[in-house]
Amino acid sequence: MAATMLIPLHHVKSKSVGECLDRSIDYVRDSRKTEDEKYVSTYGCDPNSVTEQFLLSRKIYEDNVRKPHKNDVIAYQIRQAFKPGEITPERANEIGYELAMKFTKGKHAFIVTTHTDKHHIHNHVVFNAVAIDGKSRFRNMYFSSYVLSRISDMLCLENNLSVIESRYEQRVKSHSRMNAHGSSHGLDYNSLSFLVDIEIKMREGKGKGYENWARKFNLKQRAKVLLFLEEHGISSFEELVKKTNTMDAEIEELNNRVKERNQKMADNKELQNAIITYSKTSDVYTAYRESGYSKQFLAEHEKEIQAHKDAKAVFEKVPGGKIPKLADLRREYGELIEANRPDFQQYVQLRKERKDYLIARKSLELLLSREEQEKEEKAKAKPSRSSRSEASL
């Protein structure tokens, strides 16, 4: 199981920054631990001059951004340990490199070394606290360690490696035990507890339907779904269905409210324009009427006269026939915009969240259908008592 730690490396006052870096880097690339540095890889720096290139970026930062402060962090070390016998040193080093790249987003130089001197293979990653371009520093936030472990878990799941059992998996197992002992129905196949068994099956690489299943549902997507469900505290397929259905109802309600206000705003704007147009063309229409509706006058002022008629047609649609004041209409329009803003923002956010939940739901449906299909195939393949009797005759 891949365990991770994020350790800041501070500048020790009695030593120079270079000496502190050398001490850390020399330890992680110890030839006795890395089989003569067979399992060493770097990014953004040469393996033979890691310290010098770390210091160069640091110098650029100090010259152009700011000087170091007390207890300055000069680098960070990531430790990643794997379950004994589960991975080769070569693959461990590749995963360590991927972890460092994803965690630093390719902005910081780093060295990855894989130690094989213990009963468990483990990685050491040292990355510079200052970015390669010397313009920024790594910010060790409160959730940095959590993010690191999530990335590591994702990479392990993608590579069929075990991860440390989370509180989510403990809840699932507890729920399964309750079903087994407290319910006559035994294991609830709608529960996500069966995913734990699938994880074991996947790691072993056994089972007749494995290749089929893997083609339909790739490892990367499976890892994302498992972590998504854990992070959102969902422990059964029913919970996921209920959540997506509730979101659909909320989205529809918000959409209806927004549409209703949009229609009111459109009617309001039409009435505002009609009032302005009616006022602007009133004199022309009065002159047209006084001319005895002269055809010549109409030809000369057809556009204004038609606009005046269209404005009157809008007034006729006003309930009660009372035309509101322009100032009142403008105030109402502003109120509608303000009322619509939070609903529309919530609508957009829910739509975005719903997409993630639906992806998880569709993926789980595929898992469940595959599980049921395998059960049916096994049932068909198992000969019945009557068929065995007939065969013996």
Tab-separated table of C-alpha atoms in Angstrom:
chain	number	residue	atom	x	y	z
A	1	MET	CA	0.000	0.000	0.000
A	2	ALA	CA	1.521	3.333	-0.995
A	3	ALA	CA	2.035	5.554	2.054
A	4	THR	CA	3.141	9.139	1.456
A	5	MET	CA	4.723	11.904	3.538
A	6	LEU	CA	5.583	15.520	2.688
A	7	ILE	CA	8.578	16.807	4.671
A	8	PRO	CA	9.903	20.399	4.490
A	9	LEU	CA	13.705	20.673	4.564
A	10	HIS	CA	14.791	23.765	6.525
A	11	HIS	CA	18.018	25.700	6.315
A	12	VAL	CA	20.225	24.850	9.300
A	13	LYS	CA	21.984	28.001	10.506
A	14	SER	CA	25.322	26.295	11.174
A	15	LYS	CA	25.548	25.205	7.503
A	16	SER	CA	25.238	26.870	4.114
A	17	VAL	CA	22.179	26.244	1.906
A	18	GLY	CA	24.357	24.205	-0.456
A	19	GLU	CA	25.612	21.981	2.377
A	20	CYS	CA	22.041	21.386	3.593
A	21	LEU	CA	20.922	20.422	0.086
A	22	ASP	CA	23.965	18.181	-0.437
A	23	ARG	CA	23.242	16.360	2.803
A	24	SER	CA	19.647	15.565	1.801
A	25	ILE	CA	20.395	14.681	-1.813
A	26	ASP	CA	23.418	12.530	-0.913
A	27	TYR	CA	21.247	10.523	1.465
A	28	VAL	CA	18.444	9.847	-1.026
A	29	ARG	CA	20.829	8.863	-3.844
A	30	ASP	CA	23.037	6.652	-1.674
A	31	SER	CA	24.451	3.996	-4.021
A	32	ARG	CA	23.965	1.249	-1.400
A	33	LYS	CA	20.253	1.990	-1.295
A	34	THR	CA	19.694	2.604	-5.030
A	35	GLU	CA	21.818	-0.308	-6.356
A	36	ASP	CA	24.654	1.950	-7.572
A	37	GLU	CA	22.205	4.733	-8.508
A	38	LYS	CA	20.379	2.450	-10.925
A	39	TYR	CA	17.026	3.832	-9.806
A	40	VAL	CA	17.547	7.597	-10.021
A	41	SER	CA	15.670	10.034	-12.274
A	42	THR	CA	15.492	13.819	-12.401
A	43	TYR	CA	13.412	16.636	-13.860
A	44	GLY	CA	14.561	20.194	-14.529
A	45	CYS	CA	18.125	19.423	-13.483
A	46	ASP	CA	21.083	17.223	-14.362
A	47	PRO	CA	21.607	14.190	-12.074
A	48	ASN	CA	25.240	15.227	-11.503
A	49	SER	CA	24.531	18.860	-10.590
A	50	VAL	CA	21.215	18.845	-8.733
A	51	THR	CA	22.398	21.084	-5.876
A	52	GLU	CA	23.954	23.667	-8.200
A	53	GLN	CA	20.784	23.986	-10.286
A	54	PHE	CA	18.579	24.220	-7.185
A	55	LEU	CA	20.841	27.022	-5.942
A	56	LEU	CA	20.711	28.836	-9.304
A	57	SER	CA	16.905	29.056	-9.206
A	58	ARG	CA	17.118	30.168	-5.579
A	59	LYS	CA	19.617	32.931	-6.473
A	60	ILE	CA	17.315	34.269	-9.218
A	61	TYR	CA	14.430	34.318	-6.720
A	62	GLU	CA	16.449	36.120	-4.026
A	63	ASP	CA	17.729	38.732	-6.512
A	64	ASN	CA	14.367	39.505	-8.096
A	65	VAL	CA	11.624	38.632	-5.604
A	66	ARG	CA	12.757	38.626	-1.969
A	67	LYS	CA	15.459	37.502	0.426
A	68	PRO	CA	14.990	34.336	2.520
A	69	HIS	CA	13.380	34.642	5.953
A	70	LYS	CA	13.983	32.844	9.256
A	71	ASN	CA	13.607	29.046	9.222
A	72	ASP	CA	13.608	29.176	5.438
A	73	VAL	CA	12.446	25.997	3.650
A	74	ILE	CA	14.995	25.237	0.954
A	75	ALA	CA	13.399	22.064	-0.445
A	76	TYR	CA	10.731	19.443	0.211
A	77	GLN	CA	11.042	15.691	0.446
A	78	ILE	CA	8.287	13.247	-0.511
A	79	ARG	CA	8.432	9.701	0.805
A	80	GLN	CA	6.338	7.067	-0.923
A	81	ALA	CA	6.404	3.474	0.352
A	82	PHE	CA	4.837	0.470	-1.408
A	83	LYS	CA	3.485	-2.838	-0.158
A	84	PRO	CA	6.265	-5.503	-0.053
A	85	GLY	CA	6.435	-7.697	-3.144
A	86	GLU	CA	3.855	-5.681	-5.081
A	87	ILE	CA	6.059	-3.593	-7.403
A	88	THR	CA	9.434	-3.606	-9.159
A	89	PRO	CA	12.021	-0.881	-8.439
A	90	GLU	CA	11.822	0.299	-12.069
A	91	ARG	CA	8.058	0.796	-11.942
A	92	ALA	CA	8.256	2.355	-8.479
A	93	ASN	CA	10.679	4.964	-9.797
A	94	GLU	CA	8.370	5.725	-12.744
A	95	ILE	CA	5.393	6.173	-10.412
A	96	GLY	CA	7.482	8.376	-8.116
A	97	TYR	CA	8.384	10.537	-11.108
A	98	GLU	CA	4.703	10.792	-12.138
A	99	LEU	CA	3.748	11.693	-8.575
A	100	ALA	CA	6.349	14.462	-8.375
A	101	MET	CA	5.381	15.820	-11.794
A	102	LYS	CA	1.669	15.932	-10.971
A	103	PHE	CA	2.189	17.366	-7.478
A	104	THR	CA	4.604	20.137	-8.562
A	105	LYS	CA	2.793	20.617	-11.908
A	106	GLY	CA	6.174	20.570	-13.639
A	107	LYS	CA	7.163	23.927	-12.116
A	108	HIS	CA	9.875	22.669	-9.739
A	109	ALA	CA	13.055	20.712	-10.404
A	110	PHE	CA	13.245	17.378	-8.573
A	111	ILE	CA	15.198	14.167	-8.122
A	112	VAL	CA	13.496	10.777	-7.617
A	113	THR	CA	15.384	7.873	-6.054
A	114	THR	CA	14.063	4.376	-5.330
A	115	HIS	CA	15.509	2.535	-2.340
A	116	THR	CA	15.629	-1.252	-2.326
A	117	ASP	CA	17.570	-1.809	0.912
A	118	LYS	CA	14.462	-2.398	3.051
A	119	HIS	CA	11.840	-5.168	2.905
A	120	HIS	CA	9.554	-2.684	1.164
A	121	ILE	CA	10.464	-0.650	-1.926
A	122	HIS	CA	10.111	3.086	-1.337
A	123	ASN	CA	10.740	6.358	-3.151
A	124	HIS	CA	12.400	9.556	-2.017
A	125	VAL	CA	11.633	12.704	-4.000
A	126	VAL	CA	13.453	15.963	-3.267
A	127	PHE	CA	12.081	19.008	-5.090
A	128	ASN	CA	13.311	22.580	-4.983
A	129	ALA	CA	11.208	24.977	-2.925
A	130	VAL	CA	11.806	27.605	-5.652
A	131	ALA	CA	10.342	27.181	-9.133
A	132	ILE	CA	12.671	26.462	-12.053
A	133	ASP	CA	12.248	29.998	-13.452
A	134	GLY	CA	13.022	31.560	-10.051
A	135	LYS	CA	9.784	33.570	-9.998
A	136	SER	CA	7.842	31.790	-7.258
A	137	ARG	CA	8.058	29.369	-4.330
A	138	PHE	CA	6.102	26.258	-3.449
A	139	ARG	CA	3.351	27.053	-0.956
A	140	ASN	CA	2.892	24.267	1.572
A	141	MET	CA	-0.819	24.666	2.306
A	142	TYR	CA	-2.853	22.953	5.017
A	143	PHE	CA	-4.216	20.368	2.532
A	144	SER	CA	-0.963	19.775	0.614
A	145	SER	CA	-0.356	16.401	2.263
A	146	TYR	CA	-3.929	15.347	1.520
A	147	VAL	CA	-3.541	16.335	-2.144
A	148	LEU	CA	-0.271	14.390	-2.297
A	149	SER	CA	-1.900	11.235	-0.906
A	150	ARG	CA	-4.850	11.570	-3.321
A	151	ILE	CA	-2.503	11.798	-6.318
A	152	SER	CA	-0.523	8.823	-5.028
A	153	ASP	CA	-3.737	6.797	-4.515
A	154	MET	CA	-4.865	7.638	-8.037
A	155	LEU	CA	-1.573	6.460	-9.539
A	156	CYS	CA	-1.656	3.256	-7.470
A	157	LEU	CA	-5.213	2.428	-8.535
A	158	GLU	CA	-4.297	3.071	-12.163
A	159	ASN	CA	-1.423	0.598	-11.811
A	160	ASN	CA	-3.368	-2.100	-9.897
A	161	LEU	CA	-1.497	-1.376	-6.675
A	162	SER	CA	-3.097	-1.413	-3.245
A	163	VAL	CA	-3.774	1.785	-1.324
A	164	ILE	CA	-4.106	2.379	2.395
A	165	GLU	CA	-7.622	1.562	3.547
A	166	SER	CA	-9.511	4.800	4.079
A	167	ARG	CA	-12.329	5.617	6.481
A	168	TYR	CA	-14.652	5.222	3.497
A	169	GLU	CA	-13.583	1.604	2.904
A	170	GLN	CA	-13.875	0.912	6.646
A	171	ARG	CA	-17.459	2.222	6.590
A	172	VAL	CA	-18.231	0.070	3.558
A	173	LYS	CA	-16.823	-3.074	5.213
A	174	SER	CA	-18.693	-2.293	8.435
A	175	HIS	CA	-21.902	-1.875	6.433
A	176	SER	CA	-21.256	-5.204	4.683
A	177	ARG	CA	-20.763	-7.011	7.994
A	178	MET	CA	-24.022	-5.559	9.310
A	179	ASN	CA	-25.841	-6.798	6.206
A	180	ALA	CA	-24.281	-10.250	6.536
A	181	HIS	CA	-25.189	-10.660	10.208
A	182	GLY	CA	-28.301	-8.550	10.590
A	183	SER	CA	-30.125	-9.215	7.320
A	184	SER	CA	-31.492	-12.426	5.830
A	185	HIS	CA	-30.564	-11.149	2.373
A	186	GLY	CA	-26.813	-11.466	2.992
A	187	LEU	CA	-24.538	-9.188	0.916
A	188	ASP	CA	-26.208	-6.145	-0.569
A	189	TYR	CA	-24.932	-6.094	-4.165
A	190	ASN	CA	-26.153	-2.533	-4.577
A	191	SER	CA	-23.651	-1.534	-1.886
A	192	LEU	CA	-20.232	-0.372	-3.006
A	193	SER	CA	-18.656	-2.988	-0.764
A	194	PHE	CA	-18.321	-5.298	-3.770
A	195	LEU	CA	-15.822	-2.812	-5.238
A	196	VAL	CA	-13.351	-3.847	-2.567
A	197	ASP	CA	-13.576	-7.440	-3.837
A	198	ILE	CA	-13.185	-6.219	-7.424
A	199	GLU	CA	-10.031	-4.329	-6.368
A	200	ILE	CA	-8.554	-7.592	-5.035
A	201	LYS	CA	-9.561	-9.463	-8.189
A	202	MET	CA	-8.009	-6.749	-10.372
A	203	ARG	CA	-4.729	-6.863	-8.453
A	204	GLU	CA	-4.522	-10.619	-8.779
A	205	GLY	CA	-5.292	-10.351	-12.499
A	206	LYS	CA	-7.458	-13.469	-12.281
A	207	GLY	CA	-11.008	-14.224	-13.353
A	208	LYS	CA	-12.492	-15.279	-16.666
A	209	GLY	CA	-14.252	-11.978	-17.320
A	210	TYR	CA	-11.321	-9.722	-16.420
A	211	GLU	CA	-10.153	-8.858	-19.972
A	212	ASN	CA	-13.718	-8.135	-21.081
A	213	TRP	CA	-14.376	-5.961	-18.085
A	214	ALA	CA	-11.100	-4.059	-18.470
A	215	ARG	CA	-11.887	-3.202	-22.102
A	216	LYS	CA	-15.146	-1.552	-21.115
A	217	PHE	CA	-13.910	0.270	-18.062
A	218	ASN	CA	-10.325	1.466	-18.067
A	219	LEU	CA	-8.261	1.629	-14.913
A	220	LYS	CA	-7.844	5.376	-14.867
A	221	GLN	CA	-11.591	6.022	-14.936
A	222	ARG	CA	-12.161	3.390	-12.256
A	223	ALA	CA	-9.642	5.099	-9.979
A	224	LYS	CA	-11.313	8.469	-10.466
A	225	VAL	CA	-14.736	7.050	-9.649
A	226	LEU	CA	-13.563	5.318	-6.463
A	227	LEU	CA	-11.882	8.478	-5.173
A	228	PHE	CA	-14.865	10.629	-6.192
A	229	LEU	CA	-17.258	8.403	-4.215
A	230	GLU	CA	-14.967	8.435	-1.190
A	231	GLU	CA	-14.566	12.215	-1.203
A	232	HIS	CA	-18.345	12.745	-1.452
A	233	GLY	CA	-19.204	10.169	1.237
A	234	ILE	CA	-21.331	7.950	-1.039
A	235	SER	CA	-21.479	4.308	0.049
A	236	SER	CA	-24.214	2.789	-2.123
A	237	PHE	CA	-25.541	2.924	-5.647
A	238	GLU	CA	-28.953	3.970	-4.292
A	239	GLU	CA	-27.356	7.000	-2.616
A	240	LEU	CA	-25.772	8.002	-5.910
A	241	VAL	CA	-29.058	7.591	-7.830
A	242	LYS	CA	-30.951	9.568	-5.180
A	243	LYS	CA	-28.343	12.335	-5.290
A	244	THR	CA	-28.457	12.676	-9.095
A	245	ASN	CA	-32.278	12.612	-9.103
A	246	THR	CA	-32.403	15.310	-6.424
A	247	MET	CA	-29.950	17.420	-8.410
A	248	ASP	CA	-32.086	17.000	-11.550
A	249	ALA	CA	-35.147	18.284	-9.677
A	250	GLU	CA	-33.201	21.249	-8.249
A	251	ILE	CA	-31.761	22.118	-11.658
A	252	GLU	CA	-35.202	21.990	-13.281
A	253	GLU	CA	-36.703	24.203	-10.568
A	254	LEU	CA	-33.888	26.755	-10.881
A	255	ASN	CA	-34.140	26.682	-14.669
A	256	ASN	CA	-37.897	27.345	-14.523
A	257	ARG	CA	-37.399	30.273	-12.143
A	258	VAL	CA	-34.684	31.785	-14.341
A	259	LYS	CA	-36.801	31.316	-17.498
A	260	GLU	CA	-39.832	32.904	-15.839
A	261	ARG	CA	-37.826	35.966	-14.815
A	262	ASN	CA	-36.201	36.140	-18.255
A	263	GLN	CA	-39.669	36.288	-19.808
A	264	LYS	CA	-40.707	39.050	-17.388
A	265	MET	CA	-37.521	40.939	-18.271
A	266	ALA	CA	-38.249	40.555	-22.001
A	267	ASP	CA	-41.841	41.839	-21.512
A	268	ASN	CA	-40.554	44.665	-19.345
A	269	LYS	CA	-37.956	45.689	-21.953
A	270	GLU	CA	-40.548	45.557	-24.730
A	271	LEU	CA	-42.830	47.859	-22.741
A	272	GLN	CA	-39.978	50.258	-21.959
A	273	ASN	CA	-39.075	50.475	-25.663
A	274	ALA	CA	-42.749	50.959	-26.573
A	275	ILE	CA	-43.101	53.881	-24.128
A	276	ILE	CA	-39.977	55.576	-25.520
A	277	THR	CA	-40.994	54.956	-29.148
A	278	TYR	CA	-44.574	56.144	-28.543
A	279	SER	CA	-43.277	59.366	-27.007
A	280	LYS	CA	-40.826	60.005	-29.865
A	281	THR	CA	-43.381	59.400	-32.644
A	282	SER	CA	-46.388	61.018	-30.947
A	283	ASP	CA	-46.034	64.362	-32.762
A	284	VAL	CA	-45.674	62.714	-36.180
A	285	TYR	CA	-48.730	60.536	-35.629
A	286	THR	CA	-50.782	63.543	-34.424
A	287	ALA	CA	-49.830	65.440	-37.609
A	288	TYR	CA	-50.753	62.357	-39.677
A	289	ARG	CA	-54.187	62.215	-38.050
A	290	GLU	CA	-54.743	65.969	-38.552
A	291	SER	CA	-53.844	65.562	-42.263
A	292	GLY	CA	-56.885	63.302	-42.571
A	293	TYR	CA	-54.590	60.264	-42.815
A	294	SER	CA	-53.070	61.645	-46.016
A	295	LYS	CA	-51.436	59.010	-48.237
A	296	GLN	CA	-48.714	61.465	-49.155
A	297	PHE	CA	-47.942	62.151	-45.456
A	298	LEU	CA	-47.927	58.398	-44.785
A	299	ALA	CA	-45.449	57.809	-47.599
A	300	GLU	CA	-43.145	60.496	-46.180
A	301	HIS	CA	-43.359	59.287	-42.555
A	302	GLU	CA	-44.215	55.604	-42.913
A	303	LYS	CA	-41.454	54.346	-40.586
A	304	GLU	CA	-42.408	56.643	-37.668
A	305	ILE	CA	-46.152	56.007	-38.100
A	306	GLN	CA	-45.709	52.219	-38.153
A	307	ALA	CA	-43.465	52.383	-35.036
A	308	HIS	CA	-46.179	54.403	-33.273
A	309	LYS	CA	-48.807	51.775	-34.150
A	310	ASP	CA	-46.560	48.944	-32.959
A	311	ALA	CA	-46.047	50.739	-29.619
A	312	LYS	CA	-49.834	51.084	-29.199
A	313	ALA	CA	-50.214	47.359	-29.905
A	314	VAL	CA	-47.807	46.625	-27.028
A	315	PHE	CA	-49.859	48.849	-24.694
A	316	GLU	CA	-53.001	46.894	-25.545
A	317	LYS	CA	-51.412	43.733	-24.082
A	318	VAL	CA	-50.857	45.357	-20.657
A	319	PRO	CA	-53.210	43.783	-18.060
A	320	GLY	CA	-55.834	46.320	-16.966
A	321	GLY	CA	-54.682	48.709	-19.680
A	322	LYS	CA	-52.756	50.878	-17.202
A	323	ILE	CA	-49.319	51.794	-18.552
A	324	PRO	CA	-46.683	51.902	-15.764
A	325	LYS	CA	-44.140	54.701	-15.480
A	326	LEU	CA	-40.803	54.244	-17.221
A	327	ALA	CA	-38.919	54.749	-13.926
A	328	ASP	CA	-40.944	51.961	-12.261
A	329	LEU	CA	-40.261	49.620	-15.172
A	330	ARG	CA	-36.527	50.277	-14.986
A	331	ARG	CA	-36.487	49.650	-11.222
A	332	GLU	CA	-38.421	46.387	-11.719
A	333	TYR	CA	-35.981	45.324	-14.466
A	334	GLY	CA	-33.033	45.849	-12.120
A	335	GLU	CA	-34.746	43.863	-9.356
A	336	LEU	CA	-35.339	40.969	-11.764
A	337	ILE	CA	-31.649	40.945	-12.744
A	338	GLU	CA	-30.570	40.882	-9.072
A	339	ALA	CA	-33.045	38.090	-8.243
A	340	ASN	CA	-31.862	36.047	-11.233
A	341	ARG	CA	-28.133	36.294	-10.522
A	342	PRO	CA	-27.846	33.879	-7.527
A	343	ASP	CA	-30.297	31.411	-9.094
A	344	PHE	CA	-28.366	31.392	-12.367
A	345	GLN	CA	-25.005	30.969	-10.575
A	346	GLN	CA	-26.434	28.072	-8.562
A	347	TYR	CA	-27.895	26.592	-11.754
A	348	VAL	CA	-24.500	26.692	-13.507
A	349	GLN	CA	-22.720	25.208	-10.455
A	350	LEU	CA	-25.258	22.397	-10.054
A	351	ARG	CA	-25.046	21.539	-13.751
A	352	LYS	CA	-21.280	21.263	-13.428
A	353	GLU	CA	-21.508	19.078	-10.290
A	354	ARG	CA	-24.255	16.960	-11.855
A	355	LYS	CA	-21.938	16.098	-14.744
A	356	ASP	CA	-19.370	14.617	-12.310
A	357	TYR	CA	-22.059	12.667	-10.448
A	358	LEU	CA	-23.531	11.326	-13.693
A	359	ILE	CA	-20.114	10.116	-14.870
A	360	ALA	CA	-19.729	8.261	-11.565
A	361	ARG	CA	-23.281	6.878	-11.863
A	362	LYS	CA	-22.778	5.599	-15.422
A	363	SER	CA	-19.475	4.027	-14.440
A	364	LEU	CA	-21.069	2.282	-11.478
A	365	GLU	CA	-23.942	1.062	-13.658
A	366	LEU	CA	-21.324	-0.532	-15.907
A	367	LEU	CA	-19.668	-2.153	-12.903
A	368	LEU	CA	-22.959	-3.465	-11.548
A	369	SER	CA	-24.118	-4.802	-14.899
A	370	ARG	CA	-20.757	-6.534	-15.382
A	371	GLU	CA	-21.039	-8.105	-11.929
A	372	GLU	CA	-24.553	-9.408	-12.690
A	373	GLN	CA	-23.462	-10.665	-16.109
A	374	GLU	CA	-20.611	-12.664	-14.577
A	375	LYS	CA	-23.016	-14.225	-12.062
A	376	GLU	CA	-25.395	-15.233	-14.862
A	377	GLU	CA	-22.539	-16.699	-16.928
A	378	LYS	CA	-21.375	-18.762	-13.948
A	379	ALA	CA	-24.919	-19.978	-13.294
A	380	LYS	CA	-25.306	-21.069	-16.931
A	381	ALA	CA	-21.921	-22.785	-16.979
A	382	LYS	CA	-22.722	-24.823	-13.836
A	383	PRO	CA	-24.464	-28.091	-14.878
A	384	SER	CA	-27.781	-28.836	-13.188
A	385	ARG	CA	-28.489	-32.106	-11.307
A	386	SER	CA	-30.913	-33.303	-14.042
A	387	SER	CA	-28.426	-32.616	-16.845
A	388	ARG	CA	-25.746	-34.637	-14.969
A	389	SER	CA	-28.221	-37.530	-14.601
A	390	GLU	CA	-29.029	-37.458	-18.292
A	391	ALA	CA	-25.339	-37.373	-19.145
A	392	SER	CA	-24.682	-40.440	-17.015
A	393	LEU	CA	-27.488	-42.362	-18.796
